[in-house]
GROMACS .gro file of C-alpha atoms in nm:
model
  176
    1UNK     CA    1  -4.638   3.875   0.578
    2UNK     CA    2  -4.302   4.004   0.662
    3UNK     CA    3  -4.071   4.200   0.386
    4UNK     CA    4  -3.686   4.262   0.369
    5UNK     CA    5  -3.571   4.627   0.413
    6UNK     CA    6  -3.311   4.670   0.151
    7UNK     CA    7  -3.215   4.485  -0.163
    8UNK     CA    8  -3.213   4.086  -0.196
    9UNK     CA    9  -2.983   4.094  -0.508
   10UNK     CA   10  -2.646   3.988  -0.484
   11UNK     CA   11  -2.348   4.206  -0.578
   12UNK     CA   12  -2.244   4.153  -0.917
   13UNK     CA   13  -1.968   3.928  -1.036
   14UNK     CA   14  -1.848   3.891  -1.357
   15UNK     CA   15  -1.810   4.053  -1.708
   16UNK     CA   16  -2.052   4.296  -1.653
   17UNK     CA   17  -1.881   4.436  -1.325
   18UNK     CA   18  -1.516   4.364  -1.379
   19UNK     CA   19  -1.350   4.383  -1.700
   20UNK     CA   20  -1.095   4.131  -1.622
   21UNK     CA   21  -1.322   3.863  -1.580
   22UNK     CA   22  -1.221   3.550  -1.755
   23UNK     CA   23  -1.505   3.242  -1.709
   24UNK     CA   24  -1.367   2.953  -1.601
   25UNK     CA   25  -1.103   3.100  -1.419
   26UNK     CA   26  -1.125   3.127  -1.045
   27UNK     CA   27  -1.348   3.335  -0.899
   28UNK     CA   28  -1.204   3.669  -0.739
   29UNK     CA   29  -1.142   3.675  -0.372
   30UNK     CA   30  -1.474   3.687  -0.157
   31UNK     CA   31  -1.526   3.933   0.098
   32UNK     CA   32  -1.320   3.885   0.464
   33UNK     CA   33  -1.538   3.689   0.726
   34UNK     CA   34  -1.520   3.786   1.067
   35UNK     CA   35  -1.398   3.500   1.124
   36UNK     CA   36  -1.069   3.576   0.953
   37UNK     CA   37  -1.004   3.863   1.187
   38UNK     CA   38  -0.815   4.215   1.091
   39UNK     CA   39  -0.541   4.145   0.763
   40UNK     CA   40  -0.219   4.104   0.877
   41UNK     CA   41   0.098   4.248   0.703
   42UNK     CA   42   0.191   3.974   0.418
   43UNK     CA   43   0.538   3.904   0.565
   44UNK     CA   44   0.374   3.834   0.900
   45UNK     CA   45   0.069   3.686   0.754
   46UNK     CA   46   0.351   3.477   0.554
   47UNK     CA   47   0.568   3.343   0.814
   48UNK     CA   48   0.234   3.207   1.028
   49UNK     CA   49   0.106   3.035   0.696
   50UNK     CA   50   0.465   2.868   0.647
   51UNK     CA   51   0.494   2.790   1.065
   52UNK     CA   52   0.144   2.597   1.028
   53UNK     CA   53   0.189   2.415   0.711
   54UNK     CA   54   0.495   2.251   0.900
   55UNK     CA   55   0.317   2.157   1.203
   56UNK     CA   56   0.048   2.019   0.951
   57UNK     CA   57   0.330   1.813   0.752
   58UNK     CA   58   0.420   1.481   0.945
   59UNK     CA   59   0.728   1.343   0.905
   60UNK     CA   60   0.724   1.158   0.564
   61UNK     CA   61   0.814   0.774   0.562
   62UNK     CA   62   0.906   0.662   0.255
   63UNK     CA   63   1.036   0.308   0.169
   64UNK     CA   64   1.157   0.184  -0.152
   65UNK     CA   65   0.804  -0.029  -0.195
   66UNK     CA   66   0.597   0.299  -0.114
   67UNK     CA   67   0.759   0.451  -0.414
   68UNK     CA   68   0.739   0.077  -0.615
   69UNK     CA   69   0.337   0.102  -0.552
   70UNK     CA   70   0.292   0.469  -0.608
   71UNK     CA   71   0.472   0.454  -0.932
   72UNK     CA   72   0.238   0.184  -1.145
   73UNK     CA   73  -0.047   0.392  -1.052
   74UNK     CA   74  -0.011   0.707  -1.240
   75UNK     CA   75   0.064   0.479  -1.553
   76UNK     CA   76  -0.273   0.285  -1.466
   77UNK     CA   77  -0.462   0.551  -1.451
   78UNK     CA   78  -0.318   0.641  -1.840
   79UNK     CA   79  -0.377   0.283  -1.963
   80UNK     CA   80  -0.726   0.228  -1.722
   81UNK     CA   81  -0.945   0.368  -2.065
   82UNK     CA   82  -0.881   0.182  -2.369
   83UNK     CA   83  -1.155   0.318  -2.543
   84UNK     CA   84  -1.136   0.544  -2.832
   85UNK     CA   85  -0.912   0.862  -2.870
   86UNK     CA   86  -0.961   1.153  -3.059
   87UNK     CA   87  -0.648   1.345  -3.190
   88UNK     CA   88  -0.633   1.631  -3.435
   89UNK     CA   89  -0.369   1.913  -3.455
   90UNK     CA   90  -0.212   2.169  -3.683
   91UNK     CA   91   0.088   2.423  -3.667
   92UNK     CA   92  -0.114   2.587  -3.387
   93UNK     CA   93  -0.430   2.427  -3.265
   94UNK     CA   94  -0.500   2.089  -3.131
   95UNK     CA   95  -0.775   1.890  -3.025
   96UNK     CA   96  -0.780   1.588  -2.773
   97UNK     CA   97  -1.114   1.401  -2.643
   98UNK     CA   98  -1.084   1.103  -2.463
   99UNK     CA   99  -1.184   0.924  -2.159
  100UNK     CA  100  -1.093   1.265  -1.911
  101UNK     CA  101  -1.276   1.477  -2.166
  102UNK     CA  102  -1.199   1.748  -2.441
  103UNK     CA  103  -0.892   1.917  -2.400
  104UNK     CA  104  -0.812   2.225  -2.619
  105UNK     CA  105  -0.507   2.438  -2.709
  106UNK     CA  106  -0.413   2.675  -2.958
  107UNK     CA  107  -0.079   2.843  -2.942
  108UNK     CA  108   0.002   2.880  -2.550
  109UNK     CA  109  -0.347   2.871  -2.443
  110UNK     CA  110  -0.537   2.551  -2.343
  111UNK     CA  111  -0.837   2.455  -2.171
  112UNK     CA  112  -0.996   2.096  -2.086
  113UNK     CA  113  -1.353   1.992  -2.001
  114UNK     CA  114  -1.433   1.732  -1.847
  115UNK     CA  115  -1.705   1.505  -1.965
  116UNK     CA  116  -1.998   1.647  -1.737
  117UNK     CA  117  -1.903   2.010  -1.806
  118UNK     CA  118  -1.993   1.970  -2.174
  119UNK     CA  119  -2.343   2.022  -2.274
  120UNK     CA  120  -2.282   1.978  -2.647
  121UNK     CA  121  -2.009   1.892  -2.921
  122UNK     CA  122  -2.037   2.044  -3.268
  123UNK     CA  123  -1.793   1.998  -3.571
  124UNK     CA  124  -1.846   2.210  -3.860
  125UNK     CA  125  -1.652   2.228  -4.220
  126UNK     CA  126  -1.548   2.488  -4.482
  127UNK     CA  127  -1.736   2.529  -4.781
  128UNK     CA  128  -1.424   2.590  -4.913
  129UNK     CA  129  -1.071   2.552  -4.782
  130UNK     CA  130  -0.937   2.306  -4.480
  131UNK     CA  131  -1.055   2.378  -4.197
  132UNK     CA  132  -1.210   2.174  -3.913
  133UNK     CA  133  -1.386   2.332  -3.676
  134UNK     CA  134  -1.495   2.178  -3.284
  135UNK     CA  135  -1.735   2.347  -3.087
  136UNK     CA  136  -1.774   2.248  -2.737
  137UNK     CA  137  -2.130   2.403  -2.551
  138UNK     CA  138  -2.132   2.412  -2.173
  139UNK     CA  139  -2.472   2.379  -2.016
  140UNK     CA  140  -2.401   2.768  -1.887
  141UNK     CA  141  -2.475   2.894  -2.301
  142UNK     CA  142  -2.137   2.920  -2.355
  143UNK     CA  143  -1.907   2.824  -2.635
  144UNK     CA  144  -1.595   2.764  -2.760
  145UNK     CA  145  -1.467   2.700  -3.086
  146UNK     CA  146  -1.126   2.570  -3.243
  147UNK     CA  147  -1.022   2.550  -3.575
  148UNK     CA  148  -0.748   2.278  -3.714
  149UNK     CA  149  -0.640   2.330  -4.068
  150UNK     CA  150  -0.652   1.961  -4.209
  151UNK     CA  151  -0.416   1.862  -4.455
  152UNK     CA  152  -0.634   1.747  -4.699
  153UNK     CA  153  -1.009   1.721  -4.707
  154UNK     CA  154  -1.037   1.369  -4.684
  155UNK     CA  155  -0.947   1.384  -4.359
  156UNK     CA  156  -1.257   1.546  -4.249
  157UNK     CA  157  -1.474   1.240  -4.271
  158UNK     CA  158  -1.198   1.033  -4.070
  159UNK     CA  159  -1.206   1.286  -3.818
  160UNK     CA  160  -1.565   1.313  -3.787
  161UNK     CA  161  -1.580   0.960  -3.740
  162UNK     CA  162  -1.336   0.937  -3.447
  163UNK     CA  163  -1.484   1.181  -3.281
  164UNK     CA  164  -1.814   0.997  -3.274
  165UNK     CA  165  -1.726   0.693  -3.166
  166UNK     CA  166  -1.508   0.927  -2.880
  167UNK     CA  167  -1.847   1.099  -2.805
  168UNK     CA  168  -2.071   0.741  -2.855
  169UNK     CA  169  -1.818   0.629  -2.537
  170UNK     CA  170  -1.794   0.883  -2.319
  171UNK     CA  171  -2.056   1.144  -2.360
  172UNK     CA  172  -2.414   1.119  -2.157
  173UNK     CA  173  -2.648   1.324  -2.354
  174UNK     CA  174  -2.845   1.293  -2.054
  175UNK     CA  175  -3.175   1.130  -2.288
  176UNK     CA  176  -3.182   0.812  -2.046
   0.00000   0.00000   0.00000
């Protein structure tokens, strides 16, 4: 039986080992490969990357019908789902789920999952008061809430009913 000398564990990433760490985010810059060679001063290491992404640009050919096809397909892909779309917002917060997935934004902060990032979707009321709040679970245990102040109660039961048939269309549970 043969055994490592040293440690197997990985260096730590994350929360635990940098304070900055924001998940979801990209991940911060791996180590240098030896394959990457010595680092080069940034204007130098600048002026190469520039050089190469010209030789790697080829001449661009546009016509008038390149541009006549390109354009309908960004509006296809808009009108491509005509299934159900959820919408709820306030002063500060708003909610969208539809056929690309559950985006989020409150203030000047958004996020958006797609579909097969979500693990679950909860929706919770006040007791009191008119609040809405959307939970969206990633399969990693993680969570995150949003609140949208309704503006009236009522609305709560029309919302939660959107939502489900959003979530009926697009979600895979994954209990087939």
């Amino acid at each position: 039986m043969e055994q490592r000398i040293g440690s197997s564990s990985q260096p730590l990433e994350g929360a635990g080992f940098d304070p900055a760490f924001i998940p979801g985010l990209t991940s911060p810059a791996s180590e240098r490969t030896k394959e990457d060679g010595p680092e080069k001063e940034p204007e130098v290491a600048e002026a190469e990357e520039v050089e190469e992404a010209e030789e790697a640009v080829p001449e661009p050919e546009d016509t008038a019908e390149d541009t006549a096809k390109a354009a309908p397909s960004a509006q296809e892909e808009d009108t491509e789902a005509d299934g159900p779309v959820f919408e709820a917002s306030d002063r500060r917060a708003r909610l969208v789920a539809d056929h690309r997935g559950v985006r989020m934004s409150l203030d000047d902060q958004e996020c958006e999952f797609r579909w097969d990032e979500i693990g679950a979707v909860e929706t919770e009321t006040a007791r009191f008061g008119k609040r809405y709040t959307v939970t969206v679970h990633t399969p990693d245990r993680r969570w995150y809430p949003i609140e949208i102040e309704a503006p009236a109660r009522s609305r709560f039961t029309e919302w939660d009913e959107q939502l489900d048939a959003v979530l009926d269309a697009y979600f895979e549970d994954g209990e087939e």
